[in-house]
Coordinates of C-alpha atoms (C1' of nucleotides) in Angstrom, one line a residue:
Chain A
M1 CA 149.6 72.3 66.0
S2 CA 150.2 69.0 64.3
K3 CA 151.9 68.9 60.9
K4 CA 148.8 67.6 59.4
Q5 CA 146.8 70.6 60.6
L6 CA 149.5 73.0 59.5
I7 CA 149.4 71.6 56.0
M8 CA 145.6 71.7 55.9
E9 CA 145.4 75.3 57.0
T10 CA 148.1 76.5 54.6
A11 CA 146.7 74.5 51.7
L12 CA 143.2 75.9 52.3
E13 CA 144.5 79.4 52.0
L14 CA 146.3 78.7 48.8
F15 CA 143.4 76.7 47.3
A16 CA 141.1 79.6 48.0
K17 CA 143.4 82.0 46.3
Q18 CA 144.5 79.9 43.3
G19 CA 142.3 76.9 43.1
F20 CA 143.1 73.3 43.7
E21 CA 144.7 72.3 40.4
A22 CA 146.7 75.5 40.1
T23 CA 148.4 74.9 43.5
S24 CA 151.3 72.6 43.6
V25 CA 152.4 70.4 46.5
Q26 CA 155.8 72.2 46.3
Q27 CA 154.0 75.5 46.9
I28 CA 152.2 74.2 49.9
T29 CA 155.3 72.8 51.5
D30 CA 157.3 75.9 50.8
H31 CA 154.6 78.0 52.6
C32 CA 154.6 75.5 55.5
G33 CA 158.4 75.6 55.7
I34 CA 158.7 71.9 55.3
S35 CA 160.1 69.6 52.6
K36 CA 158.1 67.9 49.9
G37 CA 158.8 64.5 51.4
A38 CA 157.3 65.6 54.7
F39 CA 154.0 66.3 53.0
Y40 CA 153.7 62.7 51.9
L41 CA 154.3 61.5 55.5
S42 CA 151.0 63.2 56.4
F43 CA 149.0 62.6 53.3
K44 CA 149.2 59.7 50.8
S45 CA 148.5 62.1 47.9
K46 CA 147.3 65.5 47.0
D47 CA 143.8 64.1 46.5
E48 CA 143.7 62.8 50.0
L49 CA 144.4 66.3 51.2
I50 CA 141.4 67.9 49.5
L51 CA 139.2 65.0 50.7
A52 CA 140.4 65.6 54.2
L53 CA 139.6 69.3 53.9
I54 CA 136.2 68.7 52.6
D55 CA 135.4 66.2 55.4
H56 CA 136.8 68.5 58.1
F57 CA 134.5 71.4 57.2
M58 CA 131.5 69.7 55.8
M59 CA 131.2 67.6 58.9
Q60 CA 131.1 70.8 61.0
I61 CA 128.7 72.6 58.8
T62 CA 126.3 69.7 58.4
A63 CA 126.3 69.0 62.1
D64 CA 125.6 72.6 62.9
I65 CA 122.6 72.7 60.5
D66 CA 121.2 69.5 61.8
Y67 CA 121.5 70.7 65.4
I68 CA 119.7 73.9 64.7
V69 CA 116.9 72.2 62.9
R70 CA 116.5 69.7 65.7
N71 CA 116.7 72.1 68.6
A72 CA 115.6 75.7 67.7
K73 CA 112.1 76.6 68.7
N74 CA 109.7 77.0 65.8
E75 CA 109.2 80.7 66.1
D76 CA 112.9 81.5 65.3
L77 CA 114.0 78.3 63.7
L78 CA 114.2 79.8 60.2
F79 CA 116.2 82.8 61.5
Q80 CA 118.6 80.6 63.4
F81 CA 118.9 78.4 60.4
Y82 CA 120.0 81.2 58.0
Y83 CA 122.0 82.9 60.6
S84 CA 124.1 79.9 61.6
I85 CA 124.7 79.0 58.0
Y86 CA 126.0 82.4 57.1
Q87 CA 128.1 82.5 60.3
S88 CA 129.6 79.2 59.2
F89 CA 130.3 80.5 55.7
Y90 CA 131.7 83.7 57.2
K91 CA 134.0 81.8 59.6
H92 CA 135.2 79.4 57.0
S93 CA 135.1 81.8 54.1
D94 CA 138.3 80.3 52.6
F95 CA 136.7 76.9 52.5
A96 CA 133.6 78.4 50.9
K97 CA 135.8 79.9 48.3
V98 CA 137.4 76.6 47.5
L99 CA 134.0 75.0 47.3
M100 CA 132.7 77.6 44.8
K101 CA 135.8 77.4 42.7
E102 CA 136.0 73.6 42.5
Q103 CA 132.2 73.3 42.3
S104 CA 131.6 69.8 40.9
H105 CA 135.0 69.6 39.2
T106 CA 135.4 66.3 37.5
F107 CA 138.9 65.6 38.8
N108 CA 137.9 63.0 41.3
E109 CA 135.0 60.6 41.3
E110 CA 135.3 60.1 45.1
L111 CA 135.1 63.8 45.8
I112 CA 131.9 64.1 43.8
L113 CA 130.3 61.3 45.8
K114 CA 131.4 62.9 49.0
M115 CA 129.8 66.2 48.1
Q116 CA 126.6 64.5 47.0
H117 CA 126.6 62.7 50.3
Y118 CA 126.8 66.0 52.3
D119 CA 124.3 67.6 50.0
K120 CA 121.8 64.9 50.7
L121 CA 122.3 65.2 54.4
I122 CA 121.7 69.0 54.2
S123 CA 118.7 68.5 52.0
E124 CA 117.2 66.2 54.5
A125 CA 117.7 68.6 57.3
I126 CA 116.1 71.4 55.3
L127 CA 113.2 69.3 54.3
S128 CA 112.4 68.3 57.9
M129 CA 112.6 71.9 58.9
I130 CA 110.1 72.8 56.2
E131 CA 107.7 70.1 57.3
R132 CA 107.9 71.1 60.9
L133 CA 107.3 74.8 60.1
Y134 CA 104.6 74.7 57.5
G135 CA 103.2 71.2 57.9
N136 CA 100.6 70.0 55.4
A137 CA 100.2 73.5 53.9
V138 CA 103.3 72.9 51.8
K139 CA 102.6 69.3 50.9
E140 CA 102.7 70.1 47.1
T141 CA 105.4 72.7 47.2
K142 CA 107.9 71.5 49.8
Y143 CA 110.6 70.3 47.3
D144 CA 110.3 73.6 45.5
L145 CA 110.7 75.4 48.7
M146 CA 113.8 73.4 49.5
Y147 CA 115.3 74.3 46.2
G148 CA 114.4 77.9 46.9
I149 CA 116.1 77.9 50.3
K150 CA 119.2 76.2 48.8
G151 CA 119.1 78.8 46.1
F152 CA 119.1 81.6 48.7
M153 CA 122.0 80.0 50.5
N154 CA 124.0 79.8 47.3
T155 CA 123.3 83.2 45.8
Y156 CA 123.8 85.3 48.9
S157 CA 126.9 83.5 49.9
Q158 CA 128.5 84.3 46.6
L159 CA 127.9 87.9 47.6
F160 CA 130.2 87.9 50.5
V161 CA 132.6 85.2 49.4
F162 CA 133.7 87.3 46.4
Y163 CA 133.4 90.8 47.7
N164 CA 135.1 91.7 50.9
V165 CA 132.5 94.0 52.3
P166 CA 131.3 93.8 55.9
L167 CA 127.8 92.4 56.0
D168 CA 125.0 92.5 58.5
L169 CA 124.4 88.8 58.9
K170 CA 121.4 89.3 61.2
R171 CA 119.7 91.5 58.6
L172 CA 120.6 89.0 55.9
A173 CA 119.0 86.2 57.9
E174 CA 115.9 88.3 58.6
S175 CA 115.5 89.2 55.0
L176 CA 115.7 85.5 53.9
V177 CA 113.2 84.5 56.6
E178 CA 110.7 86.9 55.1
K179 CA 111.4 85.7 51.6
T180 CA 111.1 82.0 52.6
N181 CA 107.8 82.6 54.4
L182 CA 106.5 84.4 51.4
L183 CA 107.3 81.5 49.1
A184 CA 106.1 78.9 51.6
R185 CA 102.7 80.6 52.2
H186 CA 101.8 81.7 48.7
T187 CA 103.3 79.5 46.1
T188 CA 100.7 77.7 44.1
V189 CA 102.8 76.6 41.0
P190 CA 105.5 74.2 42.2
F191 CA 108.1 73.1 39.8
V192 CA 110.1 70.5 41.7
T193 CA 107.5 67.9 42.4
E194 CA 107.8 64.6 44.2
D195 CA 108.2 62.7 41.0
L196 CA 110.9 65.0 39.6
V197 CA 112.9 64.3 42.8
E198 CA 112.3 60.6 42.3
M199 CA 113.8 60.8 38.8
I200 CA 116.8 62.7 40.1
K201 CA 117.5 60.2 42.8
F202 CA 119.1 57.9 40.2
N203 CA 122.3 59.8 40.5
Q204 CA 122.4 59.3 44.2
P205 CA 124.2 56.3 45.7
G206 CA 122.9 54.7 48.9
D207 CA 123.6 56.6 52.1
L208 CA 126.0 55.6 54.8
T209 CA 124.1 53.8 57.5
T210 CA 124.7 55.1 60.9
A211 CA 126.0 52.0 62.4
K212 CA 127.6 51.3 65.8
E213 CA 130.6 49.9 64.1
Q214 CA 131.2 53.1 62.3
I215 CA 130.9 55.4 65.3
L216 CA 133.1 53.4 67.7
P217 CA 136.4 53.7 66.0
L218 CA 135.7 57.4 65.4
I219 CA 135.1 58.0 69.1
E220 CA 138.3 56.1 69.9
S221 CA 140.4 58.2 67.5
K222 CA 138.9 61.4 68.9
M223 CA 139.6 60.4 72.4
E224 CA 143.3 59.9 71.6
E225 CA 143.4 63.4 70.1
M226 CA 142.0 65.1 73.2
K227 CA 143.5 65.8 76.5
D228 CA 141.6 65.0 79.7
S229 CA 138.5 67.1 80.1
I230 CA 134.8 67.0 80.6
E231 CA 134.6 66.4 76.8
K232 CA 136.8 63.4 77.0
E233 CA 135.0 61.9 79.9
S234 CA 131.7 62.4 78.1
L235 CA 133.0 60.7 75.1
M236 CA 134.1 57.8 77.2
L237 CA 130.7 57.5 78.8
L238 CA 129.0 57.7 75.4
K239 CA 131.2 55.0 74.1
G240 CA 130.0 52.8 77.0
E241 CA 126.4 53.7 76.3
L242 CA 126.9 52.6 72.7
L243 CA 128.2 49.2 73.8
E244 CA 125.7 48.7 76.5
P245 CA 122.7 51.1 76.9
M246 CA 122.0 52.0 80.5
F247 CA 121.4 55.8 80.8
P248 CA 118.0 57.5 80.4
P249 CA 117.7 59.6 77.2
A250 CA 118.1 62.8 79.2
V251 CA 121.6 61.8 80.4
V252 CA 122.6 60.8 76.9
K253 CA 121.4 64.1 75.5
G254 CA 123.4 65.9 78.2
L255 CA 126.5 64.0 77.4
I256 CA 126.2 64.8 73.7
E257 CA 125.6 68.4 74.5
N258 CA 128.9 68.4 76.5
I259 CA 130.9 67.5 73.4
R260 CA 128.8 69.2 70.7
R261 CA 130.7 72.5 70.8
H262 CA 134.1 71.0 70.5
P263 CA 135.1 71.5 66.9
H264 CA 136.5 68.0 66.6
C265 CA 133.4 66.4 68.0
K266 CA 130.7 68.0 65.9
W267 CA 130.6 65.1 63.5
V268 CA 130.6 62.5 66.3
S269 CA 127.8 64.2 68.1
Y270 CA 125.8 64.4 64.9
L271 CA 126.2 60.7 64.3
L272 CA 125.4 59.9 67.9
I273 CA 122.2 62.0 67.8
R274 CA 121.1 60.1 64.7
Y275 CA 122.1 56.8 66.2
F276 CA 120.3 57.2 69.5
E277 CA 117.2 58.5 67.8
L278 CA 117.1 55.4 65.6
H279 CA 117.6 53.1 68.5
K280 CA 115.2 54.6 71.0
K281 CA 113.9 52.1 73.5
S282 CA 110.4 51.5 72.3
Chain B
M1 CA 132.1 73.4 8.7
S2 CA 135.3 75.4 9.1
K3 CA 138.2 74.0 11.1
K4 CA 137.7 76.7 13.7
Q5 CA 134.1 75.7 14.3
L6 CA 135.1 72.0 14.4
I7 CA 137.6 72.8 17.1
M8 CA 135.2 74.9 19.1
E9 CA 132.5 72.3 19.1
T10 CA 134.8 69.5 20.0
A11 CA 136.6 71.5 22.7
L12 CA 133.3 72.5 24.2
E13 CA 132.2 68.9 24.6
L14 CA 135.5 68.0 26.2
F15 CA 135.5 71.0 28.5
A16 CA 132.0 70.2 29.7
K17 CA 133.1 66.7 30.5
Q18 CA 136.5 67.3 32.0
G19 CA 136.9 71.0 32.7
F20 CA 139.2 73.4 30.9
E21 CA 142.5 72.8 32.6
A22 CA 142.1 69.0 32.6
T23 CA 141.6 69.0 28.8
S24 CA 144.9 69.1 26.8
V25 CA 145.3 70.6 23.3
Q26 CA 146.5 67.2 22.2
Q27 CA 143.2 65.6 23.3
I28 CA 141.2 68.2 21.4
T29 CA 143.1 67.7 18.2
D30 CA 142.9 63.9 18.6
H31 CA 139.2 64.1 18.8
C32 CA 139.1 66.5 15.8
G33 CA 141.3 64.1 13.8
I34 CA 143.8 66.9 13.1
S35 CA 147.4 67.5 14.2
K36 CA 148.4 69.7 17.1
G37 CA 150.0 72.1 14.7
A38 CA 146.7 72.6 12.9
F39 CA 145.2 73.8 16.1
Y40 CA 147.6 76.7 16.3
L41 CA 146.7 77.7 12.8
S42 CA 143.2 78.5 14.0
F43 CA 143.9 79.8 17.5
K44 CA 146.9 81.6 18.9
S45 CA 146.7 79.7 22.2
K46 CA 144.5 77.5 24.3
D47 CA 143.3 80.7 26.2
E48 CA 142.2 82.3 23.0
L49 CA 140.0 79.3 22.4
I50 CA 138.1 79.5 25.7
L51 CA 137.7 83.3 25.2
A52 CA 136.3 82.7 21.8
L53 CA 133.8 80.1 23.2
I54 CA 132.7 82.4 26.0
D55 CA 132.2 85.3 23.5
H56 CA 130.3 83.1 21.1
F57 CA 127.7 82.0 23.6
M58 CA 127.5 84.9 25.9
M59 CA 126.9 87.3 23.1
Q60 CA 123.9 85.2 22.0
I61 CA 122.5 84.8 25.5
T62 CA 123.0 88.4 26.5
A63 CA 121.5 89.6 23.2
D64 CA 118.5 87.3 23.7
I65 CA 117.8 88.6 27.2
D66 CA 118.1 92.2 26.2
Y67 CA 115.8 91.7 23.3
I68 CA 113.1 90.1 25.4
V69 CA 113.4 92.8 28.0
R70 CA 113.0 95.5 25.4
N71 CA 110.2 94.0 23.4
A72 CA 108.0 91.7 25.3
K73 CA 104.7 93.1 26.5
N74 CA 104.5 93.8 30.2
E75 CA 101.9 91.1 30.9
D76 CA 104.1 88.2 29.8
L77 CA 107.5 89.8 30.1
L78 CA 108.6 87.9 33.1
F79 CA 107.4 84.6 31.6
Q80 CA 109.2 85.3 28.4
F81 CA 112.3 86.2 30.3
Y82 CA 112.6 83.0 32.3
Y83 CA 111.4 80.9 29.4
S84 CA 114.0 82.2 26.9
I85 CA 116.8 82.0 29.4
Y86 CA 116.1 78.3 30.2
Q87 CA 115.7 77.6 26.5
S88 CA 119.2 79.1 26.0
F89 CA 120.6 77.0 28.8
Y90 CA 118.9 74.0 27.5
K91 CA 120.1 74.5 23.9
H92 CA 123.7 75.3 25.0
S93 CA 123.8 72.9 28.0
D94 CA 127.4 72.0 27.3
F95 CA 128.4 75.6 27.5
A96 CA 126.4 76.0 30.7
K97 CA 128.3 73.1 32.2
V98 CA 131.6 74.7 31.3
L99 CA 130.5 78.0 32.9
M100 CA 129.5 76.3 36.1
K101 CA 132.7 74.2 36.3
E102 CA 135.0 77.1 35.6
Q103 CA 133.0 79.6 37.6
S104 CA 135.4 82.3 38.6
H105 CA 138.5 80.2 38.1
T106 CA 141.6 82.3 38.6
F107 CA 143.4 81.0 35.6
N108 CA 143.0 84.1 33.4
E109 CA 142.5 87.8 34.3
E110 CA 141.1 88.6 30.9
L111 CA 138.5 85.9 31.2
I112 CA 137.3 87.2 34.6
L113 CA 136.9 90.6 33.2
K114 CA 135.0 89.3 30.3
M115 CA 132.6 87.4 32.5
Q116 CA 132.1 90.4 34.8
H117 CA 131.3 92.4 31.7
Y118 CA 128.6 90.1 30.6
D119 CA 127.3 89.8 34.1
K120 CA 127.0 93.5 34.3
L121 CA 125.0 93.7 31.0
I122 CA 122.6 91.0 32.2
S123 CA 122.2 92.7 35.6
E124 CA 121.3 95.9 33.8
A125 CA 118.7 94.2 31.7
I126 CA 117.1 92.5 34.7
L127 CA 117.1 95.8 36.6
S128 CA 115.4 97.6 33.8
M129 CA 112.8 94.8 33.6
I130 CA 112.1 95.1 37.3
E131 CA 111.7 98.8 37.1
R132 CA 109.3 98.6 34.2
L133 CA 107.2 95.8 35.8
Y134 CA 106.9 97.1 39.3
G135 CA 107.9 100.7 39.1
N136 CA 108.2 102.7 42.3
A137 CA 106.7 99.9 44.4
V138 CA 110.1 98.2 44.5
K139 CA 112.2 101.3 44.9
E140 CA 113.8 99.9 48.1
T141 CA 113.9 96.3 47.2
K142 CA 114.8 96.2 43.5
Y143 CA 118.4 95.2 44.0
D144 CA 117.3 92.4 46.3
L145 CA 114.8 91.3 43.7
M146 CA 117.5 91.3 41.1
Y147 CA 119.6 89.0 43.3
G148 CA 116.6 86.8 43.8
I149 CA 116.0 86.5 40.1
K150 CA 119.7 85.7 39.4
G151 CA 119.5 83.2 42.2
F152 CA 116.5 81.5 40.6
M153 CA 118.3 81.4 37.3
N154 CA 121.3 79.8 38.9
T155 CA 119.7 77.3 41.2
Y156 CA 117.2 75.9 38.8
S157 CA 119.7 75.7 35.9
Q158 CA 121.9 73.5 38.1
L159 CA 119.0 71.2 38.2
F160 CA 119.0 70.4 34.6
V161 CA 122.6 70.9 33.8
F162 CA 123.6 68.1 36.1
Y163 CA 120.7 65.7 35.8
N164 CA 119.6 64.6 32.4
V165 CA 115.9 64.5 33.0
P166 CA 113.4 66.0 30.6
L167 CA 112.0 69.2 32.0
D168 CA 108.9 71.2 31.3
L169 CA 110.4 74.6 30.7
K170 CA 107.1 76.3 30.3
R171 CA 106.1 75.1 33.7
L172 CA 109.4 76.1 35.2
A173 CA 109.0 79.6 33.8
E174 CA 105.5 79.9 35.1
S175 CA 106.6 78.7 38.6
L176 CA 109.4 81.3 38.6
V177 CA 107.1 84.1 37.5
E178 CA 104.9 83.4 40.5
K179 CA 107.8 83.3 42.9
T180 CA 109.2 86.6 41.5
N181 CA 105.9 88.3 41.7
L182 CA 105.6 87.2 45.3
L183 CA 109.0 88.6 46.3
A184 CA 108.4 91.8 44.3
R185 CA 105.0 92.5 45.9
H186 CA 105.5 91.5 49.5
T187 CA 109.2 92.0 50.4
T188 CA 109.6 94.5 53.2
V189 CA 113.1 93.6 54.5
P190 CA 115.6 94.1 51.6
F191 CA 119.1 93.1 52.1
V192 CA 121.0 94.2 49.0
T193 CA 120.5 97.9 49.3
E194 CA 121.7 100.7 47.0
D195 CA 124.7 101.4 49.1
L196 CA 125.8 97.8 49.3
V197 CA 125.7 97.7 45.5
E198 CA 127.7 100.9 45.5
M199 CA 130.4 99.2 47.7
I200 CA 130.5 96.2 45.5
K201 CA 131.0 98.3 42.4
F202 CA 134.7 98.8 43.3
N203 CA 135.5 95.4 41.7
Q204 CA 133.9 96.4 38.4
P205 CA 135.9 98.0 35.6
G206 CA 134.3 100.6 33.3
D207 CA 132.1 99.2 30.6
L208 CA 132.8 99.2 26.9
T209 CA 131.2 102.1 25.2
T210 CA 129.1 101.3 22.2
A211 CA 130.9 103.2 19.6
K212 CA 130.4 103.4 15.8
E213 CA 134.1 102.4 15.4
Q214 CA 133.5 99.2 17.3
I215 CA 130.5 98.1 15.4
L216 CA 131.6 98.8 11.9
P217 CA 134.5 96.3 11.7
L218 CA 132.2 93.7 13.3
I219 CA 129.6 94.2 10.6
E220 CA 132.2 93.9 7.9
S221 CA 133.5 90.6 9.3
K222 CA 130.0 89.2 9.6
M223 CA 129.2 90.2 6.0
E224 CA 132.2 88.2 4.8
E225 CA 131.1 85.1 6.7
M226 CA 127.6 85.2 5.2
K227 CA 126.3 84.2 1.8
D228 CA 123.9 86.5 -0.1
S229 CA 120.5 86.8 1.6
I230 CA 118.0 89.2 3.1
E231 CA 120.2 89.2 6.2
K232 CA 123.3 90.2 4.3
E233 CA 121.5 93.0 2.5
S234 CA 120.0 94.2 5.8
L235 CA 123.5 94.3 7.3
M236 CA 124.8 96.3 4.4
L237 CA 122.0 98.8 4.7
L238 CA 122.5 99.1 8.5
K239 CA 126.2 99.7 7.8
G240 CA 125.2 102.6 5.5
E241 CA 122.8 103.9 8.1
L242 CA 125.6 103.9 10.7
L243 CA 127.8 106.0 8.4
E244 CA 125.1 108.3 7.2
P245 CA 121.7 108.3 8.9
M246 CA 118.8 108.6 6.5
F247 CA 116.1 106.0 7.3
P248 CA 113.3 106.6 9.8
P249 CA 113.5 104.6 13.1
A250 CA 110.9 102.1 11.9
V251 CA 113.0 101.1 8.9
V252 CA 116.1 100.7 11.1
K253 CA 114.1 98.6 13.6
G254 CA 112.9 96.4 10.7
L255 CA 116.3 95.9 9.3
I256 CA 117.6 94.9 12.8
E257 CA 114.7 92.5 13.1
N258 CA 115.7 90.9 9.8
I259 CA 119.1 89.9 11.2
R260 CA 118.3 89.3 14.8
R261 CA 117.5 85.6 14.5
H262 CA 120.6 84.7 12.7
P263 CA 122.9 83.1 15.3
H264 CA 125.9 85.0 14.1
C265 CA 124.2 88.4 14.2
K266 CA 122.7 88.4 17.6
W267 CA 125.5 90.4 19.1
V268 CA 125.6 92.9 16.2
S269 CA 121.9 93.5 16.5
Y270 CA 122.2 94.0 20.2
L271 CA 125.0 96.6 19.7
L272 CA 123.0 98.3 17.0
I273 CA 119.9 98.5 19.1
R274 CA 121.8 100.2 21.9
Y275 CA 123.6 102.4 19.4
F276 CA 120.6 103.7 17.7
E277 CA 118.8 104.2 21.0
L278 CA 121.7 106.3 22.2
H279 CA 121.8 108.4 19.0
K280 CA 118.1 109.1 18.4
K281 CA 117.4 112.2 16.4
S282 CA 116.2 114.6 19.1
Chain C
dT1 C1' 179.2 58.5 74.3
dT2 C1' 177.0 55.2 71.7
dG3 C1' 173.6 52.9 69.1
dA4 C1' 169.0 52.4 67.4
dC5 C1' 165.1 54.2 65.7
dA6 C1' 162.1 57.7 63.7
dA7 C1' 161.6 62.1 61.2
dA8 C1' 162.7 64.9 57.5
dT9 C1' 165.0 66.0 53.3
dG10 C1' 165.4 67.2 48.4
dA11 C1' 167.4 65.3 44.2
dC12 C1' 165.4 62.5 41.1
dT13 C1' 161.9 60.1 37.9
dA14 C1' 158.4 59.6 34.6
dA15 C1' 154.7 61.7 32.7
dC16 C1' 152.5 65.4 30.8
dT17 C1' 151.9 70.3 29.5
dG18 C1' 151.4 74.4 25.9
dG19 C1' 153.7 75.9 22.2
dT20 C1' 157.2 75.9 18.0
dC21 C1' 159.0 75.0 13.5
dA22 C1' 161.6 72.5 9.9
dT23 C1' 159.6 69.4 6.9
dT24 C1' 156.2 67.3 4.0
dA25 C1' 151.7 66.8 1.5
dG26 C1' 148.4 68.8 -1.3
dT27 C1' 146.7 71.9 -4.8
dA28 C1' 146.1 75.3 -8.2
dT29 C1' 148.2 77.7 -12.0
dA30 C1' 151.4 78.1 -16.1
Chain D
dT1 C1' 155.0 68.3 -16.0
dA2 C1' 157.1 72.0 -13.4
dT3 C1' 156.5 75.7 -10.3
dA4 C1' 154.8 78.3 -6.5
dC5 C1' 152.1 78.5 -3.0
dT6 C1' 149.5 77.2 1.2
dA7 C1' 147.9 73.7 4.6
dA8 C1' 149.1 70.3 7.7
dT9 C1' 152.2 67.5 10.3
dG10 C1' 154.4 65.6 14.5
dA11 C1' 159.0 65.4 16.6
dC12 C1' 160.8 68.3 19.6
dC13 C1' 161.5 71.9 23.4
dA14 C1' 161.4 73.9 27.9
dG15 C1' 158.7 73.9 31.8
dT16 C1' 155.9 71.9 35.4
dT17 C1' 153.8 68.3 37.9
dA18 C1' 152.8 64.4 41.5
dG19 C1' 155.1 61.2 43.8
dT20 C1' 159.6 58.3 45.4
dC21 C1' 163.5 56.9 48.1
dA22 C1' 168.4 56.8 49.3
dT23 C1' 170.4 59.7 52.4
dT24 C1' 170.9 62.8 56.3
dT25 C1' 169.4 64.8 60.7
dG26 C1' 167.4 64.6 65.2
dT27 C1' 166.2 62.3 69.4
dC28 C1' 165.8 59.3 72.5
dA29 C1' 167.3 55.3 76.1
dA30 C1' 171.2 52.5 77.5

DNA sequence: TTGACAAATGACTAACTGGTCATTAGTATA
DNA sequence: TATACTAATGACCAGTTAGTCATTTGTCAA
């Protein structure tokens, strides 16, 4: 394990227990068994560390959600959605704790922008899921429904982030599927309407465009990290496809599928999916 | 305005903007135009200040909820409930911000206990509301419903705590009434069951008993704060009633009603209601 | 074995924190 | 005016912090 990873894992544990501000760099390095100076060889500052942590996990979670929404069949999409989310939270419960503790803390402008960015991506995924599932029937209530779903995600995750009881995640997902369907099919008094969303959008900065120039360096850095494997070869082929399209969509999809499960490639595959969708031969 | 109040108001603003830990005592006193020493004449420590703030607001909010749950007519109980809550949040939006920012921060054991205490009181109020409204029909799902309601409270308050858009609180309340009714009447797959609640209860310490000895000194201190008025006289009579019961319930209820709206008396009236209900002549 | 380079160290700095207390300013009474 | 009292001040203390950098340690190839 690289020093950077060691620091990130150790820091995450401490942040989850004590919070970001209450954890000193000294404490982190002590737990790692390295010196304070060594920390600053891996990270420029303490802030850079928390930003790296947020990216590391949010990329995975966002990519997971997006993949489910794009690929699950309609009849169990909602279940898969809730189930995979709570699995993520369960797997990365330390990270979830940090997120809840530091929720929107003002200590760093950049961090807030980052979180808003991921929040927006997730909202988009949820919205597209809603539209696919209920179509025109929720035209007036879809934003409300999105808020409801995010509310369920939030509320119920607090349950098992703070209390260490074993939970039946399948049952949880089933329960939320039912609730969501109820709200979707019978709501007649929406509150979060289109224009309210419009007003809120002021606070949102423009999104990152998914550009070739952004993805290429990312692929290259990932390839350096990885040892030779199917994944690495797939990455190389995808890089070629990015520079000069030649494969049919099915091949591209297969290549992406090859790398999708690799924890370090979730984000790359997410970006690639979006990119190739945007640049379909038409 | 007393120095204590000045400090509390100024500090609340700063805490809402920057968070508790990120705001120094020096900053607070600078904004107040007083010296650092003067701060410590009003508060023993910075911690005592945040505890005082939490008490000040949570007492009002808790008492409001409890009053609504006890007194609104069934047909618009749910609406009144949501409406008054969001009015509270709207009125005290700086406080709501602080709460969200510091949510479960580990910096103070006492503070966590305090918050758990208020949370428990609010949960009890919500649960009793649910039972009254839906009765046996929600026997299996009432805890789930409680979580749903708390989830709505949480999610939608984030909406207007973080974005400064004018909101139609009546509409919001109406919308949530509908959602709550939907969940209450059609849920068949509960997740938060009785035994799960039982397991969670480990983390909760025993509650404060509502004893005469607790209420009396509180009444006395409130009476000192107030100038002569109907409210003060009512307080005095209630104090007498506490020591030696003599009035019929209707009179007691009237006296409490007299003081209920006074911001400083919300908590006292809440305690008195509970006390007299527990010690009914029977 | 030597020399050259990179990796790691931890004493140190400058800034800031919550909290204290000898001193001073202000005020009411005699 | 003189006295006695409280209210208020801000320099100061001890402690902690993020971040730096001269120095040491480790690891290669020659």
